[in-house]
Tab-separated table of C-alpha atoms in Angstrom:
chain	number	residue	atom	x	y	z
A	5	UNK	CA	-7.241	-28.272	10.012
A	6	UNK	CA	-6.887	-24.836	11.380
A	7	UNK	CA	-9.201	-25.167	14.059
A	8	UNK	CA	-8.330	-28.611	14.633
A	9	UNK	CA	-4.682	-27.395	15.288
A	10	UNK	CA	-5.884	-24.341	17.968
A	11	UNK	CA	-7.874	-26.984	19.765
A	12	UNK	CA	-5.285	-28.917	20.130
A	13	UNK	CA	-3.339	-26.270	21.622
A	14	UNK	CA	-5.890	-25.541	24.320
A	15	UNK	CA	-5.526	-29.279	25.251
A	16	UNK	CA	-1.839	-29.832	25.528
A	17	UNK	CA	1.237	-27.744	26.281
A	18	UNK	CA	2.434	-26.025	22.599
A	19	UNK	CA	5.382	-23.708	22.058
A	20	UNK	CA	4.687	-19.852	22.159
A	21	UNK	CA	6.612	-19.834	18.531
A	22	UNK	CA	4.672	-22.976	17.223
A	23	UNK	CA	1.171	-21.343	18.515
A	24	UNK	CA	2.342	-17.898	16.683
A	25	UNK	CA	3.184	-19.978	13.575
A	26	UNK	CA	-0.252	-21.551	13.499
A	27	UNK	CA	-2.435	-17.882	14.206
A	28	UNK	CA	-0.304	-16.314	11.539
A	29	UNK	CA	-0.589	-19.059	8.913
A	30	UNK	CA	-4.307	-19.694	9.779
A	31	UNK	CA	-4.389	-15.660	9.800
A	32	UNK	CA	-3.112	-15.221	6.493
A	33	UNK	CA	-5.259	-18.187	5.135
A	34	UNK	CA	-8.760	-16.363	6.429
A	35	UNK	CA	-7.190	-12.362	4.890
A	36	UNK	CA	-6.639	-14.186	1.445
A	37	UNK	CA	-10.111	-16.032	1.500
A	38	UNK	CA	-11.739	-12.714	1.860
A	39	UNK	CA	-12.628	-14.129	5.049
A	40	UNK	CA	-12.337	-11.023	7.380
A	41	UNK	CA	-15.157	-11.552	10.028
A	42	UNK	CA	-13.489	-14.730	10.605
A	43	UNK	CA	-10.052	-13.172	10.404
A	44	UNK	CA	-11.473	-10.761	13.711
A	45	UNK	CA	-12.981	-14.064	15.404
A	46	UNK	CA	-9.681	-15.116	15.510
A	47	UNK	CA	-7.265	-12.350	16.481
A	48	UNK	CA	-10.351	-11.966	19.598
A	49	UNK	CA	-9.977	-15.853	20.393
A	50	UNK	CA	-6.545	-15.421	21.023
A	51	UNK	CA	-5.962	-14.609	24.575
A	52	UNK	CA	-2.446	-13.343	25.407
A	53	UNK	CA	-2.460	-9.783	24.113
A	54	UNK	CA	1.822	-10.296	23.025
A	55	UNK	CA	0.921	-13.206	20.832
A	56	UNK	CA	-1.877	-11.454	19.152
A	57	UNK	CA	0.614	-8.242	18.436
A	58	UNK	CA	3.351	-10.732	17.187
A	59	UNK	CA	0.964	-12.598	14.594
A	60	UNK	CA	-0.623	-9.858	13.347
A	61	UNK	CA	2.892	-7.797	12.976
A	62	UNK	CA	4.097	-11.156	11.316
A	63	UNK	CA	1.210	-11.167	8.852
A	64	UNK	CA	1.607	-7.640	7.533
A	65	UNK	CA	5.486	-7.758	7.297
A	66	UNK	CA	4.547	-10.808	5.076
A	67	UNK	CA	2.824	-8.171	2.616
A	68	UNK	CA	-0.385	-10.064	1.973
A	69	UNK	CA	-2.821	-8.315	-0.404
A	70	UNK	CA	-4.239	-5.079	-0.536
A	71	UNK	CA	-7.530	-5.983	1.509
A	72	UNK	CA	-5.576	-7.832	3.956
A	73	UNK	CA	-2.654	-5.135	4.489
A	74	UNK	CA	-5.596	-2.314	5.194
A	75	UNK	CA	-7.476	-4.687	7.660
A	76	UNK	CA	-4.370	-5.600	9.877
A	77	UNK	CA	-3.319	-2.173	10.042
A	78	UNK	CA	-6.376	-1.094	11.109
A	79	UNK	CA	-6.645	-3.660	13.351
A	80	UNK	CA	-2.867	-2.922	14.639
A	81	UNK	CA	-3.484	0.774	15.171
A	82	UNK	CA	-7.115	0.388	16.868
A	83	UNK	CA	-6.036	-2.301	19.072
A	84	UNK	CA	-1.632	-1.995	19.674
A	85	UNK	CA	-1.673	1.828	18.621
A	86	UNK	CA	0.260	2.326	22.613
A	87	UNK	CA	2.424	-0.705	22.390
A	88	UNK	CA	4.124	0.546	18.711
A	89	UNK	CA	7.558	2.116	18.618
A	90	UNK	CA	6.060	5.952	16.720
A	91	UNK	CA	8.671	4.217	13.500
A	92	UNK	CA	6.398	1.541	13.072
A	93	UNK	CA	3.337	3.266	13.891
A	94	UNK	CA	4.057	5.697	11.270
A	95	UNK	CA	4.875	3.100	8.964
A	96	UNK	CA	1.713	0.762	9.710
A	97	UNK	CA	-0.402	4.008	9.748
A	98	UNK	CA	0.979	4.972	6.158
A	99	UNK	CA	0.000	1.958	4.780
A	100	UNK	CA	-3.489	1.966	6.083
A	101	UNK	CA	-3.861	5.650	4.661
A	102	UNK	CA	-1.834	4.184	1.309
A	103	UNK	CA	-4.138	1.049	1.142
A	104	UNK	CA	-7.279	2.968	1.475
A	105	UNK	CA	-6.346	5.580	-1.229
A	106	UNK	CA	-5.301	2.723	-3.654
A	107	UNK	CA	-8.967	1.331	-2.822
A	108	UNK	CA	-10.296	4.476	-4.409
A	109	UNK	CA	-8.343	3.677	-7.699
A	110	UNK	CA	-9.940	1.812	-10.476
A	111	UNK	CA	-9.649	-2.114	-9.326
A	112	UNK	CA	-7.565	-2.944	-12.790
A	113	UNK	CA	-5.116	0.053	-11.887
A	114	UNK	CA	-4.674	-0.687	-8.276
A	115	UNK	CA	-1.583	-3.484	-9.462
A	116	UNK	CA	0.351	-0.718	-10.858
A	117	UNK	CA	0.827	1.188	-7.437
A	118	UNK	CA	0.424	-1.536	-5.101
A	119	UNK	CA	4.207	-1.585	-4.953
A	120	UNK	CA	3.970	2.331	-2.724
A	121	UNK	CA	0.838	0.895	-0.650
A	122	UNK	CA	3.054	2.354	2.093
A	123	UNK	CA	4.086	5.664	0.761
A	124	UNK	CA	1.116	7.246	-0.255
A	125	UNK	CA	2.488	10.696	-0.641
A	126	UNK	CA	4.616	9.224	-3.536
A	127	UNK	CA	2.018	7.332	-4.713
A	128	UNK	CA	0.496	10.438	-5.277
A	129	UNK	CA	2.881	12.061	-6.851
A	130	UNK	CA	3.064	9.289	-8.946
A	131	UNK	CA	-0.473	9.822	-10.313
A	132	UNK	CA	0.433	13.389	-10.864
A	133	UNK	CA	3.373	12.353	-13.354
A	134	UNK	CA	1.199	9.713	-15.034
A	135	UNK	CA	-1.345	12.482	-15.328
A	136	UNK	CA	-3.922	10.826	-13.424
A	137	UNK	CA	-6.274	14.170	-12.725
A	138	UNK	CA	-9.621	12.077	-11.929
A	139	UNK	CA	-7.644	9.584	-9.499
A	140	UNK	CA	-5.662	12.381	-8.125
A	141	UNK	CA	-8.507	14.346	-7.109
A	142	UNK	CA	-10.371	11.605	-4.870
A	143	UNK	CA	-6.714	10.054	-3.314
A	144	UNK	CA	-6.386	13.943	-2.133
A	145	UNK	CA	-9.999	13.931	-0.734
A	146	UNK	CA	-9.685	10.760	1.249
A	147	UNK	CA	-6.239	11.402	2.050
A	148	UNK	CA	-7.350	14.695	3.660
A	149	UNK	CA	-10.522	12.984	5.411
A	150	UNK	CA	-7.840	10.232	6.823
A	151	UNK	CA	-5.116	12.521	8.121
A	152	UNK	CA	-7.600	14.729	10.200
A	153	UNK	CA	-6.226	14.153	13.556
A	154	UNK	CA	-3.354	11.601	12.799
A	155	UNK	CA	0.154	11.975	12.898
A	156	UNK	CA	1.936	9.637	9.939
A	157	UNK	CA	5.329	11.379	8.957
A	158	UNK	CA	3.709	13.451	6.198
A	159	UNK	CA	0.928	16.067	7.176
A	160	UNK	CA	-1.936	18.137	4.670
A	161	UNK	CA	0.652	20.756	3.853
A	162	UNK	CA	2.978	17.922	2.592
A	163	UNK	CA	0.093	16.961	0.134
A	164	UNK	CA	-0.695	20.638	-1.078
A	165	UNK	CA	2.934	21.427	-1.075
A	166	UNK	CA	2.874	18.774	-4.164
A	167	UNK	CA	0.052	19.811	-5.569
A	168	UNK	CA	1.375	22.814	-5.859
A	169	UNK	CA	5.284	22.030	-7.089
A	170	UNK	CA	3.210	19.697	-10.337
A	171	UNK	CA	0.566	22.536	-10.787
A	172	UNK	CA	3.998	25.454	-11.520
A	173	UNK	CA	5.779	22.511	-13.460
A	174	UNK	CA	2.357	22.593	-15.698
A	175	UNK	CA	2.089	26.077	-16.551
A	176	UNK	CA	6.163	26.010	-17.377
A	177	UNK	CA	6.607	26.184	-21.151
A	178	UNK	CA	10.386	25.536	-22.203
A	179	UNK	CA	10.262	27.483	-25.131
A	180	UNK	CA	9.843	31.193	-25.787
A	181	UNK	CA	7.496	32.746	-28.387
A	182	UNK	CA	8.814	34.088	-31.501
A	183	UNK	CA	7.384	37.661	-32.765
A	184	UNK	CA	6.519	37.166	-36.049
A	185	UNK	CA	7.769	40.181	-38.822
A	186	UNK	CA	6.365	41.120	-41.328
């Protein structure tokens, strides 16, 4: 119906905001299907570069899931990176960085985090309090592979900083040692 729809539009006259309404909601049908070659068929299709910007915007404000979030972001900073305000560059660049480190999680543990997809830096901090070692170590390694180069609002001093507050809270004991007597 989809398709049927966008050739109808190339036949007679539709509204810019009726033409953005069916992209997005054909959009976001295609990223939940798991469809995302034909997700990318369709952003290219579309030929006015401000509608393509305004669906795919649309589509991650709508917080679709966590396979969908990480390809529009991608697709947002490789192909809109220069028409962003830096805000919501940072912002979509955070959750592409959060998105891919919740990718490294176990797939069963991924729905309690999904919630700071956009904040990965307390997302990490999160594993640290939950005591997540394992997970913590890989979400630093990719996190340090993805920030080579990229300017997000947090930076790899942010990340050791943390490390580094949790790893002093660990080796503080609240309770002194009493000398036994004999």
């Amino acid at each position: 119906d989809y398709e049927l729809c966008e050739e109808w539009g190339h036949l007679y006259p539709v509204a810019r905001e009726d033409l953005i309404d069916l992209h997005r909601d054909h959009l976001l049908h295609l990223l939940e299907m798991g469809e995302m070659e034909k997700a990318l068929q369709l952003l290219q299709r579309i030929e006015d570069p401000g509608v393509c910007l305004a669906i795919s915007e649309q589509c991650l404000d709508q917080h679709p899931s966590l396979a969908a979030s990480h390809f529009l972001a991608d697709y947002l900073t490789a192909h809109f990176y220069a028409s962003l305000t830096t805000a919501r560059r940072n912002e979509i660049q955070a959750l592409y960085i959060g998105s891919k480190v919740l990718l490294t999680l176990p797939e069963l543990s991924r729905v309690n985090y999904i919630h700071l997809s956009s904040r990965p830096l307390l997302m990490l901090e999160q594993l640290l309090m939950n005591m997540k070692v394992d997970w913590v170590a890989v979400a630093v390694q990719t996190l340090h592979q993805l920030l080579a180069g990229r300017e997000i609002g947090f930076t790899v001093e942010d990340i050791d900083n943390l490390l580094s507050k949790y790893a002093e809270k660990a080796l503080n004991f609240p309770f002194t040692l009493k000398e036994k007597r004999s």
